[in-house]
Amino acid sequence: MSQPNLTPVPELYVSYESSQKLKAEAGDLVSHDLSPRQICDLELLMNGGFNPLTGFLSEADYDSVVDTMRLTSGALWPMPITLDVSEAFAEDLELGQDIALRDQEGVILATMTVTDRWTPDKAREAEMVFGADDDAHPAVNYLHNTAGKVYLGGPITGIQQPVHYDFRARRDTPNELRAYFRKVGWRRVVAFQTRNPLHRAHQELTFRAAREAQANLLIHPVVGMTKPGDVDHFTRVRCYEAVLDKYPAATTHMSLLNLAMRMAGPREAVWHGLIRKNHGCSHFIVGRDHAGPGKNSKGEDFYGPYDAQDLFKQHEEEMGIEMVDFKHMVYVQEKAQYYPANEVPEGDTILDISGTELRRRLAEGLEIPEWFSFPEVVSELRRTRPARSKQGFTVFFTGFSGSGKSTIANALMVKLMEMGGRPVTLLDGDIVRKNLSSELGFSKEHRDLNIRRIGYVASEITKNGGIAICAPIAPYGTTRRAVREDIEAFGAFVEVHVATSIEECERRDRKGLYKLAREGKIKEFTGISDPYDVPENPEVRVETENVEVDNCAHQVLLKLESMGLISGKSI
Ligand code: PPS
């Protein structure tokens, strides 16, 4: 079982001639523009990474995978790979019809014969696959708030691989890796899955894992989609390249996997194992809390720390890939070397730096010792993630019309400009509606679009090291959360709830709009005839009744200071 058969896995691509013909005829087909996650899924479907799947799951296979982790054929498959689309798109299709699947530039990648169309029970999918119907889980959040309402299923005809312009030489299909292993004579290969930069402990543990399994090592990082907030893959790959030099020559290979992770813990571990099996590996490293999604909305872990290892072990034989335990490695000061945590000589001093502590040190520009990480890795991380006081960030005010958002936002802007150092942009509700969103009204759809536009501009400002101050009403919690996720990829997101009550806003009625709303002359008016989701955990909540504007802005400044975004001296 530990020596895989390295003959090719089936791919879904057609010949070059057929693909040219399909491309020429595709103009007549209805097109679906794939989302970034669907592009990742399609790539692995087409290149055999998701073997034995031959397309997006049919309804019967979906039900079977959700309930039993198996396809209707009986084959083990833990993750529903589904093509989600909008109701409007699904409505016009007929079963049996071929559709073109295109990337975001409109390039055709595949066609699919639609054999199935159904509206899934997403709450059930969340419970069964991810363990809880809780939006704190990134994949459950995606399921409810990003994925379309309808699923389509059917076989895929592959035309071409998605184009990647980055790290081309480091990307391999399953068959390319299999051919490589055949060529260099590697019969036993341990794969290491990762979505984080590698530090010395990882290098030690992967090296040991390979030695114990008497195998070669494949560093197989995910560069498709990982957990929101992770270090971007460009930085990570530069870090991995630096670490590769530290392994003994010709023992280790690195290849990038364009997988969209779901952070589904135990089911994900089994899925990862099957994918690595398809890539020609004989062993797979599974650690504590493999592909863990973080805490649920009650602050508890979604899965037990060893659930992933247990589930993997149960299916190891059937999968034909052996699990290698991930040893927690710690640095022993007296011996100046790494040991597995359970083999530390008695009385010796253990040094360790947790992930949270590492992020703090990076954020504050503090020293990171050489025993912990390689200097090349640290300098890469510092280059992309300068200290927080030098990064861009977004302050996002939300509250009723007339609550005082714009006034406080203006005061904050002036104070930040007085401090200097970073450019400041104010995206006030009224300014945005005049310049960016002049065609929009106040329906839920239009408000969401307005907020997504503000979020997009703010994320660009944040990415480029500036300060964005936004001050729309932003009444919907899910939209605010989506904007937070977009921005947190680049810097901090500071939500400020201006908690002036609706009664007080109406009493002030600065623009006379509440009167008109009461008279029914303005429809869908927030707080009067339209909803407002009160933020549950904003970074700051300011009360404005009987409090000076200056004081409100100061509360925000203090928060920015406590988050390390501005220096305390300047307040
Ligand atoms: S949203 O919901 O975030 O897209 O709204 P926003 O872009 O901040 O726009 C709010 C301003 O538009 C005026 N206005 C209304 N507000 C709420 N509901 C309705 N129906 C409405 N119609 C017009 C109002 O003056 C808001 O200004 P602010 O600055 O919040 O007082």
GROMACS .gro file of N, CA, C and O and ligand atoms in nm, residues 399-402 405-406 428-430 433 442 446-447 450-451 471-475 511 513 522-526, ligand 1:
model
  139
  399GLY      N    1  -2.401   5.326   1.116
  399GLY     CA    2  -2.504   5.377   1.208
  399GLY      C    3  -2.614   5.443   1.127
  399GLY      O    4  -2.604   5.458   1.004
  400PHE      N    5  -2.721   5.483   1.197
  400PHE     CA    6  -2.836   5.542   1.129
  400PHE      C    7  -2.800   5.674   1.060
  400PHE      O    8  -2.700   5.738   1.096
  401SER      N    9  -2.884   5.713   0.967
  401SER     CA   10  -2.870   5.846   0.907
  401SER      C   11  -2.884   5.949   1.019
  401SER      O   12  -2.971   5.936   1.105
  402GLY      N   13  -2.795   6.046   1.020
  402GLY     CA   14  -2.801   6.151   1.122
  402GLY      C   15  -2.744   6.109   1.257
  402GLY      O   16  -2.757   6.180   1.356
  405LYS      N   17  -2.211   5.990   1.206
  405LYS     CA   18  -2.099   5.920   1.141
  405LYS      C   19  -2.007   6.016   1.068
  405LYS      O   20  -1.885   6.015   1.089
  406SER      N   21  -2.066   6.100   0.982
  406SER     CA   22  -1.983   6.186   0.897
  406SER      C   23  -1.906   6.286   0.981
  406SER      O   24  -1.789   6.314   0.955
  428ASP      N   25  -1.719   5.910   0.252
  428ASP     CA   26  -1.842   5.938   0.326
  428ASP      C   27  -1.962   5.890   0.243
  428ASP      O   28  -1.957   5.888   0.120
  429GLY      N   29  -2.071   5.852   0.314
  429GLY     CA   30  -2.189   5.801   0.245
  429GLY      C   31  -2.235   5.892   0.131
  429GLY      O   32  -2.249   5.848   0.017
  430ASP      N   33  -2.251   6.018   0.163
  430ASP     CA   34  -2.303   6.111   0.061
  430ASP      C   35  -2.205   6.129  -0.054
  430ASP      O   36  -2.245   6.136  -0.171
  433ARG      N   37  -2.214   5.822  -0.275
  433ARG     CA   38  -2.337   5.815  -0.355
  433ARG      C   39  -2.334   5.914  -0.470
  433ARG      O   40  -2.393   5.889  -0.574
  442PHE      N   41  -3.206   5.260  -0.272
  442PHE     CA   42  -3.190   5.211  -0.134
  442PHE      C   43  -3.252   5.073  -0.112
  442PHE      O   44  -3.281   5.035   0.001
  446HIS      N   45  -2.924   4.731  -0.392
  446HIS     CA   46  -2.846   4.851  -0.423
  446HIS      C   47  -2.758   4.892  -0.305
  446HIS      O   48  -2.644   4.933  -0.322
  447ARG      N   49  -2.811   4.880  -0.184
  447ARG     CA   50  -2.729   4.917  -0.067
  447ARG      C   51  -2.607   4.824  -0.061
  447ARG      O   52  -2.495   4.869  -0.034
  450ASN      N   53  -2.355   4.922  -0.314
  450ASN     CA   54  -2.290   5.045  -0.269
  450ASN      C   55  -2.180   5.014  -0.168
  450ASN      O   56  -2.067   5.061  -0.179
  451ILE      N   57  -2.213   4.928  -0.071
  451ILE     CA   58  -2.115   4.896   0.035
  451ILE      C   59  -2.000   4.814  -0.022
  451ILE      O   60  -1.884   4.833   0.015
  471ALA      N   61  -1.792   5.600   0.584
  471ALA     CA   62  -1.900   5.638   0.674
  471ALA      C   63  -2.038   5.622   0.609
  471ALA      O   64  -2.115   5.717   0.600
  472PRO      N   65  -2.071   5.502   0.564
  472PRO     CA   66  -2.207   5.478   0.513
  472PRO      C   67  -2.297   5.425   0.625
  472PRO      O   68  -2.247   5.391   0.733
  473ILE      N   69  -2.426   5.412   0.598
  473ILE     CA   70  -2.513   5.349   0.698
  473ILE      C   71  -2.475   5.201   0.710
  473ILE      O   72  -2.461   5.148   0.818
  474ALA      N   73  -2.455   5.135   0.596
  474ALA     CA   74  -2.419   4.992   0.591
  474ALA      C   75  -2.507   4.909   0.685
  474ALA      O   76  -2.459   4.856   0.784
  475PRO      N   77  -2.636   4.897   0.652
  475PRO     CA   78  -2.728   4.836   0.749
  475PRO      C   79  -2.717   4.684   0.763
  475PRO      O   80  -2.765   4.630   0.862
  511LYS      N   81  -3.141   6.664   0.828
  511LYS     CA   82  -3.171   6.686   0.685
  511LYS      C   83  -3.321   6.686   0.657
  511LYS      O   84  -3.362   6.693   0.541
  513LEU      N   85  -3.510   6.436   0.673
  513LEU     CA   86  -3.547   6.313   0.602
  513LEU      C   87  -3.640   6.225   0.685
  513LEU      O   88  -3.726   6.154   0.630
  522ILE      N   89  -4.044   5.927   0.171
  522ILE     CA   90  -3.923   5.850   0.137
  522ILE      C   91  -3.950   5.707   0.182
  522ILE      O   92  -3.986   5.684   0.297
  523LYS      N   93  -3.935   5.615   0.086
  523LYS     CA   94  -3.960   5.474   0.118
  523LYS      C   95  -3.832   5.410   0.168
  523LYS      O   96  -3.724   5.465   0.153
  524GLU      N   97  -3.842   5.291   0.225
  524GLU     CA   98  -3.726   5.210   0.267
  524GLU      C   99  -3.625   5.294   0.344
  524GLU      O  100  -3.507   5.296   0.312
  525PHE      N  101  -3.673   5.368   0.444
  525PHE     CA  102  -3.581   5.453   0.519
  525PHE      C  103  -3.528   5.378   0.641
  525PHE      O  104  -3.606   5.330   0.725
  526THR      N  105  -3.396   5.368   0.649
  526THR     CA  106  -3.334   5.286   0.754
  526THR      C  107  -3.382   5.327   0.893
  526THR      O  108  -3.377   5.444   0.929
  572PPS     S1  109  -2.634   5.261   0.258
  572PPS     O1  110  -2.753   5.193   0.315
  572PPS     O2  111  -2.517   5.235   0.340
  572PPS     O3  112  -2.613   5.227   0.117
  572PPS     O4  113  -2.665   5.418   0.267
  572PPS     P1  114  -2.563   5.539   0.242
  572PPS     O5  115  -2.491   5.523   0.115
  572PPS     O6  116  -2.483   5.562   0.363
  572PPS     O7  117  -2.661   5.660   0.221
  572PPS     C1  118  -2.729   5.710   0.327
  572PPS     C2  119  -2.764   5.856   0.304
  572PPS     O8  120  -2.865   5.868   0.204
  572PPS     C3  121  -2.975   5.945   0.250
  572PPS     N1  122  -3.095   5.863   0.226
  572PPS     C4  123  -3.135   5.752   0.291
  572PPS     N2  124  -3.083   5.685   0.398
  572PPS     C5  125  -3.145   5.573   0.439
  572PPS     N3  126  -3.254   5.522   0.381
  572PPS     C6  127  -3.312   5.586   0.275
  572PPS     N4  128  -3.421   5.536   0.218
  572PPS     C7  129  -3.251   5.706   0.226
  572PPS     N5  130  -3.277   5.790   0.124
  572PPS     C8  131  -3.183   5.885   0.126
  572PPS     C9  132  -2.949   5.980   0.394
  572PPS     O9  133  -2.927   6.118   0.394
  572PPS    C10  134  -2.821   5.911   0.433
  572PPS    O10  135  -2.724   6.002   0.477
  572PPS     P2  136  -2.646   5.997   0.617
  572PPS    O11  137  -2.513   6.053   0.585
  572PPS    O12  138  -2.636   5.853   0.663
  572PPS    O13  139  -2.725   6.079   0.708
   0.00000   0.00000   0.00000
